[in-house]
């Protein structure tokens, strides 16, 4: 059977799969448009998106805003599907990036790495300033039911705006994680636990305002069977990152993708990121050197993340991720999800979507057979009782 569609406001994705926004430069217009063309939701990552602009060191704000505009325009030229943008709250340019995404008609803004408590303000101000109705959907990324409740209450009280959806990201996700290091392996914080909690937290708001607020499961979702499992737990869709890196359309350098193919389970590690959050990455010589104190504090030129303490941190996270995206993993590292070691080949986005559908169908058929078996057993039991 086909995937159920994912409805976010007046947007309908035929496939309930959101491609995670992966910075720096891993998911740009190429990957996002390919996912959108397959019926999913493609996402452009806003973090240091202006890395290829010639003036990024001298004028990082304008370089990043210009690059974001250009990537949205490119994605629109390549697809008529749903295109989103991921903008981290921790970015020093958060407000300007959000406004730029809205002005350029991004369908959705996903925002995490902090609580995006002020995001609706930018949408409402633009509508007033431009005398135009902007329809960009606003979707916070959270790691707990409490965070979802806090955001919903703040948005409603300040802006009379109910979040259009929530992404709940569990501790198996790649990149920066919204958990304390000791919580990452704690079963109480597993995505299977978090999803029903967020669904329950959102329900009173849905009932009060008479509209759906879809909950999207993220972090460790790898197969079509996983998609079914989280839909059964109440999620309306899933967000996936790692598997989309291993596609031909991914915007990263081929050497970055090959690092995923070569990854073993023991290569996956949790780092202490300069931005003040734990992060999941592939361990390499660069990370080992940082841990051994062989990297020294640096002069910051980007000022990209508000929580980064350049005088204390041993390396520039932006520069390390830019190097990695370009394939220079000797001077950087690759963020990854917990299931990266399962990646064994590079395929097209279309092939990935087909395989997810096939796995989903198999899981549905397996369930159907199990139900039939139970019914058959119960039927025989009734006949036996009648004979007695």
Coordinates of C-alpha atoms in Angstrom, one line a residue:
X1 CA 0.0 0.0 0.0
X2 CA 1.3 3.5 -0.7
X3 CA 2.6 5.7 2.2
X4 CA 0.1 7.8 3.9
X5 CA 0.5 11.5 3.0
X6 CA 1.8 14.1 5.4
X7 CA -0.3 17.1 5.8
X8 CA 1.2 20.3 7.3
X9 CA -1.5 23.0 7.1
X10 CA -2.4 23.3 3.4
X11 CA 0.8 21.5 2.3
X12 CA 0.5 17.8 1.4
X13 CA 3.6 15.6 1.0
X14 CA 2.7 12.4 -0.8
X15 CA 5.5 10.6 1.1
X16 CA 5.7 11.3 4.9
X17 CA 9.4 11.8 4.8
X18 CA 11.2 15.0 5.6
X19 CA 14.9 15.2 4.6
X20 CA 16.8 16.6 7.5
X21 CA 18.5 20.0 7.1
X22 CA 22.2 19.1 7.2
X23 CA 24.8 21.8 7.5
X24 CA 27.3 22.9 6.6
X25 CA 26.5 22.5 2.9
X26 CA 25.4 18.9 3.0
X27 CA 21.8 19.6 2.1
X28 CA 21.4 22.5 -0.3
X29 CA 19.2 22.9 -3.4
X30 CA 20.4 19.8 -5.1
X31 CA 19.4 17.3 -2.4
X32 CA 16.3 19.3 -1.3
X33 CA 14.8 19.5 -4.8
X34 CA 15.5 15.8 -5.5
X35 CA 13.6 14.8 -2.3
X36 CA 10.7 17.2 -3.1
X37 CA 10.5 15.7 -6.6
X38 CA 10.0 12.3 -5.0
X39 CA 7.0 13.5 -3.0
X40 CA 8.9 14.1 0.3
X41 CA 9.9 17.5 1.9
X42 CA 13.3 18.7 0.9
X43 CA 15.2 20.9 3.3
X44 CA 18.0 23.4 2.7
X45 CA 20.3 23.9 5.7
X46 CA 20.9 27.5 6.6
X47 CA 24.0 27.1 8.8
X48 CA 27.0 28.8 7.1
X49 CA 25.2 28.5 3.7
X50 CA 27.3 31.3 2.4
X51 CA 30.6 29.3 2.7
X52 CA 31.2 29.5 -1.1
X53 CA 30.5 33.2 -1.4
X54 CA 33.7 35.2 -2.2
X55 CA 33.0 37.8 0.6
X56 CA 32.0 35.3 3.3
X57 CA 35.0 36.2 5.5
X58 CA 34.6 40.0 5.2
X59 CA 30.8 40.1 5.1
X60 CA 29.4 36.9 6.5
X61 CA 25.8 38.2 7.1
X62 CA 25.2 39.4 3.5
X63 CA 27.1 36.3 2.1
X64 CA 24.8 33.9 4.0
X65 CA 21.6 35.8 3.2
X66 CA 22.5 36.0 -0.5
X67 CA 23.4 32.3 -0.6
X68 CA 20.1 31.3 1.1
X69 CA 18.1 33.4 -1.4
X70 CA 20.0 31.7 -4.3
X71 CA 19.6 28.2 -3.0
X72 CA 15.8 28.6 -2.5
X73 CA 15.5 30.0 -6.0
X74 CA 17.6 27.1 -7.4
X75 CA 15.4 24.6 -5.6
X76 CA 12.3 26.2 -7.0
X77 CA 13.7 26.0 -10.5
X78 CA 14.5 22.3 -10.0
X79 CA 11.2 21.3 -8.3
X80 CA 7.6 22.2 -7.8
X81 CA 7.5 20.1 -4.6
X82 CA 7.7 21.2 -1.0
X83 CA 10.9 23.1 -0.1
X84 CA 11.8 23.8 3.5
X85 CA 14.7 25.6 5.2
X86 CA 16.4 24.7 8.5
X87 CA 17.6 27.7 10.6
X88 CA 19.2 27.0 13.9
X89 CA 18.2 29.3 16.8
X90 CA 21.8 29.4 17.9
X91 CA 22.9 31.3 14.7
X92 CA 23.8 34.9 15.3
X93 CA 22.0 35.7 12.0
X94 CA 18.8 33.7 13.1
X95 CA 16.4 36.6 12.7
X96 CA 17.7 37.7 9.3
X97 CA 17.8 34.2 8.0
X98 CA 14.2 33.5 9.0
X99 CA 13.0 36.7 7.4
X100 CA 15.0 35.9 4.2
X101 CA 13.5 32.4 4.0
X102 CA 9.9 33.8 4.5
X103 CA 10.5 36.6 1.9
X104 CA 11.7 34.1 -0.6
X105 CA 8.6 31.9 -0.1
X106 CA 10.2 28.9 1.6
X107 CA 7.3 26.5 2.3
X108 CA 8.4 25.6 5.8
X109 CA 11.1 26.8 8.3
X110 CA 12.4 24.1 10.7
X111 CA 14.2 25.5 13.7
X112 CA 16.0 23.8 16.6
X113 CA 19.3 24.1 18.5
X114 CA 17.4 26.3 21.0
X115 CA 13.8 27.3 21.5
X116 CA 12.6 29.5 18.6
X117 CA 10.3 31.5 20.8
X118 CA 10.3 34.6 18.6
X119 CA 10.0 33.0 15.2
X120 CA 6.3 33.9 14.5
X121 CA 7.2 37.6 15.2
X122 CA 9.2 37.7 11.9
X123 CA 6.4 36.2 9.9
X124 CA 3.8 38.6 11.3
X125 CA 6.0 41.6 10.9
X126 CA 6.8 40.8 7.3
X127 CA 3.1 40.4 6.5
X128 CA 2.5 43.8 8.0
X129 CA 5.5 45.5 6.4
X130 CA 5.0 44.1 2.9
X131 CA 1.2 44.2 3.0
X132 CA 1.4 40.6 1.7
X133 CA 0.3 37.3 3.1
X134 CA 3.2 35.0 3.6
X135 CA 2.3 31.4 4.0
X136 CA 5.6 29.9 5.3
X137 CA 4.9 27.2 7.9
X138 CA 6.8 27.4 11.2
X139 CA 7.9 24.1 12.7
X140 CA 10.0 23.9 15.9
X141 CA 12.4 21.0 16.5
X142 CA 12.2 19.8 20.1
X143 CA 13.6 17.0 22.2
X144 CA 10.9 16.8 24.8
X145 CA 7.1 17.2 25.4
X146 CA 7.9 20.0 27.8
X147 CA 9.7 22.0 25.2
X148 CA 6.8 21.5 22.7
X149 CA 4.3 22.7 25.4
X150 CA 6.5 25.7 26.3
X151 CA 6.8 26.8 22.7
X152 CA 3.1 26.3 21.9
X153 CA 2.0 28.4 25.0
X154 CA 4.5 31.2 24.3
X155 CA 3.6 31.4 20.6
X156 CA -0.1 31.5 21.4
X157 CA 0.2 34.1 24.2
X158 CA 2.5 36.4 22.3
X159 CA 1.5 36.0 18.7
X160 CA -1.8 34.0 18.7
X161 CA 0.1 31.5 16.5
X162 CA -0.1 27.7 17.0
X163 CA 3.0 25.8 15.6
X164 CA 2.2 24.2 12.3
X165 CA 3.9 21.0 13.3
X166 CA 6.7 19.7 15.6
X167 CA 9.7 17.7 14.8
X168 CA 10.8 15.6 17.9
X169 CA 14.4 14.7 17.5
X170 CA 15.7 11.8 19.6
X171 CA 19.3 11.1 20.8
X172 CA 20.2 8.9 17.8
X173 CA 20.2 11.9 15.5
X174 CA 23.3 13.2 13.7
X175 CA 25.0 16.5 14.5
X176 CA 24.2 18.6 17.5
X177 CA 21.9 16.9 20.0
X178 CA 19.4 18.5 22.4
X179 CA 20.3 16.3 25.3
X180 CA 22.8 16.2 28.1
X181 CA 25.6 13.7 27.5
X182 CA 24.3 11.3 30.1
X183 CA 20.8 11.3 28.6
X184 CA 21.9 10.1 25.1
X185 CA 22.0 6.4 26.2
X186 CA 19.1 6.7 28.7
X187 CA 16.1 4.6 27.6
X188 CA 13.8 7.2 29.1
X189 CA 14.9 9.6 26.3
X190 CA 14.6 7.1 23.4
X191 CA 12.6 8.4 20.4
X192 CA 10.0 5.6 20.9
X193 CA 9.3 7.1 24.3
X194 CA 9.4 10.8 23.2
X195 CA 7.0 10.5 20.3
X196 CA 3.9 9.5 22.2
X197 CA 4.8 12.0 24.9
X198 CA 4.9 14.9 22.4
X199 CA 1.7 13.6 20.6
X200 CA -0.1 13.7 24.0
X201 CA 1.3 17.1 24.8
X202 CA 0.1 18.5 21.5
X203 CA -3.4 17.0 21.6
X204 CA -5.0 19.6 24.0
X205 CA -3.9 22.4 21.6
X206 CA -5.3 20.5 18.7
X207 CA -8.6 20.1 20.5
X208 CA -8.8 23.7 21.6
X209 CA -7.9 25.2 18.2
X210 CA -9.6 22.6 16.0
X211 CA -6.7 21.8 13.8
X212 CA -4.0 19.2 13.5
X213 CA -0.5 19.8 14.7
X214 CA 1.5 16.9 13.2
X215 CA 4.4 15.4 15.1
X216 CA 7.4 14.3 13.1
X217 CA 9.7 11.6 14.5
X218 CA 13.5 12.2 13.9
X219 CA 16.8 10.6 14.9
X220 CA 17.6 7.0 14.1
X221 CA 14.9 6.5 11.5
X222 CA 16.5 4.3 8.9
X223 CA 14.1 1.9 7.2
X224 CA 10.5 1.7 5.9
X225 CA 9.8 -0.5 8.9
X226 CA 11.0 2.2 11.2
X227 CA 8.6 4.6 9.4
X228 CA 5.7 2.3 10.1
X229 CA 6.7 1.9 13.7
X230 CA 6.7 5.6 14.4
X231 CA 3.5 6.2 12.5
X232 CA 2.0 3.5 14.8
X233 CA 3.2 5.5 17.8
X234 CA 1.2 8.5 16.6
X235 CA 3.7 10.4 14.5
X236 CA 2.4 11.8 11.2
X237 CA 5.7 11.4 9.4
X238 CA 9.5 11.1 9.9
X239 CA 12.6 13.1 9.4
X240 CA 15.7 11.3 8.0
X241 CA 19.2 12.6 7.4
X242 CA 21.9 10.0 7.3
X243 CA 20.4 8.0 4.5
X244 CA 20.1 11.0 2.3
X245 CA 23.8 11.8 2.6
X246 CA 24.4 8.5 0.8
X247 CA 22.7 9.6 -2.4
X248 CA 24.1 10.9 -5.6
X249 CA 22.1 14.1 -5.3
X250 CA 23.5 15.0 -1.9
X251 CA 25.4 18.3 -2.1
X252 CA 28.5 17.1 -0.2
X253 CA 31.8 16.1 -1.7
X254 CA 32.1 12.5 -2.8
X255 CA 34.8 11.9 -0.1
X256 CA 32.3 13.0 2.6
X257 CA 29.9 10.4 1.3
X258 CA 32.6 7.7 1.1
X259 CA 33.4 8.3 4.8
X260 CA 29.8 7.0 5.5
X261 CA 30.4 3.9 3.4
X262 CA 33.6 3.2 5.3
X263 CA 32.1 3.8 8.7
X264 CA 32.0 1.1 11.3
X265 CA 29.8 1.1 14.4
X266 CA 32.8 1.8 16.7
X267 CA 33.7 4.9 14.6
X268 CA 30.6 6.7 15.8
X269 CA 31.4 9.0 18.7
X270 CA 29.9 11.9 20.7
X271 CA 31.9 15.1 20.7
X272 CA 31.8 18.1 22.9
X273 CA 31.0 20.7 20.2
X274 CA 32.4 24.3 20.5
X275 CA 28.7 25.5 20.4
X276 CA 28.1 24.0 23.8
X277 CA 26.1 20.9 22.8
X278 CA 27.0 17.3 22.4
X279 CA 27.2 16.1 18.8
X280 CA 27.4 12.8 17.0
X281 CA 30.2 12.4 14.5
X282 CA 32.6 10.0 12.8
X283 CA 35.8 9.8 14.9
X284 CA 38.9 10.7 13.0
X285 CA 42.4 12.2 13.5
X286 CA 41.0 15.7 13.7
X287 CA 38.7 14.8 16.6
X288 CA 41.4 12.8 18.3
X289 CA 43.8 15.8 18.1
X290 CA 41.2 18.1 19.6
X291 CA 40.6 15.7 22.5
X292 CA 44.3 15.4 23.1
X293 CA 44.7 19.2 23.3
X294 CA 46.6 19.5 20.1
X295 CA 44.2 22.1 18.7
X296 CA 44.5 25.7 19.9
X297 CA 42.0 28.6 20.3
X298 CA 41.5 30.5 17.0
X299 CA 40.6 33.9 15.7
X300 CA 37.0 33.8 14.7
X301 CA 36.0 35.4 11.4
X302 CA 32.5 34.0 11.0
X303 CA 30.8 34.7 14.3
X304 CA 28.2 32.2 13.2
X305 CA 26.9 30.7 16.5
X306 CA 26.0 32.8 19.5
X307 CA 26.9 30.1 22.0
X308 CA 30.5 29.5 20.7
X309 CA 33.2 30.7 23.1
X310 CA 36.1 31.2 20.7
X311 CA 38.6 32.0 23.4
X312 CA 38.0 28.6 25.0
X313 CA 37.3 26.3 22.1
X314 CA 40.1 24.4 20.3
X315 CA 38.8 24.8 16.8
X316 CA 36.2 26.6 14.6
X317 CA 33.2 24.4 14.2
X318 CA 32.2 26.2 11.0
X319 CA 35.6 25.9 9.4
X320 CA 35.8 22.2 10.4
X321 CA 32.4 21.4 8.8
X322 CA 33.2 23.5 5.7
X323 CA 36.4 21.4 5.3
X324 CA 34.5 18.2 5.7
X325 CA 31.8 19.2 3.2
X326 CA 34.6 19.8 0.7
X327 CA 36.0 16.4 1.4
X328 CA 39.0 17.6 3.4
X329 CA 38.4 15.4 6.4
X330 CA 42.0 15.8 7.6
X331 CA 41.0 19.3 8.7
X332 CA 37.4 18.6 9.8
X333 CA 34.9 15.8 10.5
X334 CA 31.6 14.4 9.4
X335 CA 28.5 14.6 11.5
X336 CA 26.4 11.5 11.3
X337 CA 23.4 9.6 12.7
X338 CA 23.8 6.5 15.0
X339 CA 22.9 4.2 12.0
X340 CA 25.7 5.4 9.7
X341 CA 27.5 2.1 9.9
X342 CA 24.5 0.5 8.0
X343 CA 25.1 2.6 4.9
X344 CA 26.7 0.3 2.2
X345 CA 26.2 2.1 -1.1
X346 CA 25.5 5.4 -2.8
X347 CA 22.1 5.4 -4.5
X348 CA 19.7 8.0 -6.0
X349 CA 17.1 9.7 -4.0
X350 CA 14.5 7.9 -6.1
X351 CA 16.0 4.5 -5.3
X352 CA 16.1 5.4 -1.6
X353 CA 12.4 6.4 -1.6
X354 CA 11.5 3.2 -3.5
X355 CA 13.4 1.1 -1.0
X356 CA 11.6 2.8 1.9
X357 CA 8.3 2.1 0.3
X358 CA 9.2 -1.5 -0.2
X359 CA 10.3 -1.9 3.4
X360 CA 7.1 -0.2 4.6
X361 CA 5.0 -2.6 2.5
X362 CA 6.9 -5.6 3.9
X363 CA 6.2 -4.4 7.4
X364 CA 2.5 -3.9 6.7
X365 CA 2.3 -7.3 5.1
X366 CA 4.0 -8.9 8.0
X367 CA 1.6 -7.3 10.4
X368 CA -1.4 -8.5 8.2
X369 CA -0.1 -12.1 8.2
X370 CA 0.4 -12.0 12.0
X371 CA -3.2 -10.7 12.5
X372 CA -4.5 -13.5 10.1
X373 CA -2.5 -16.1 12.1
X374 CA -4.0 -14.9 15.4
X375 CA -7.5 -14.9 13.9
X376 CA -6.9 -18.4 12.6
X377 CA -5.7 -19.7 16.0
X378 CA -8.7 -18.1 17.7
X379 CA -11.0 -19.6 15.2
X380 CA -9.7 -23.1 15.8
X381 CA -10.0 -22.4 19.5
X382 CA -13.7 -21.6 19.1
X383 CA -14.3 -24.8 17.1
X384 CA -12.6 -26.8 19.8
X385 CA -14.7 -25.2 22.5
X386 CA -17.9 -26.0 20.5
X387 CA -16.8 -29.6 20.1
X388 CA -16.3 -29.9 23.8

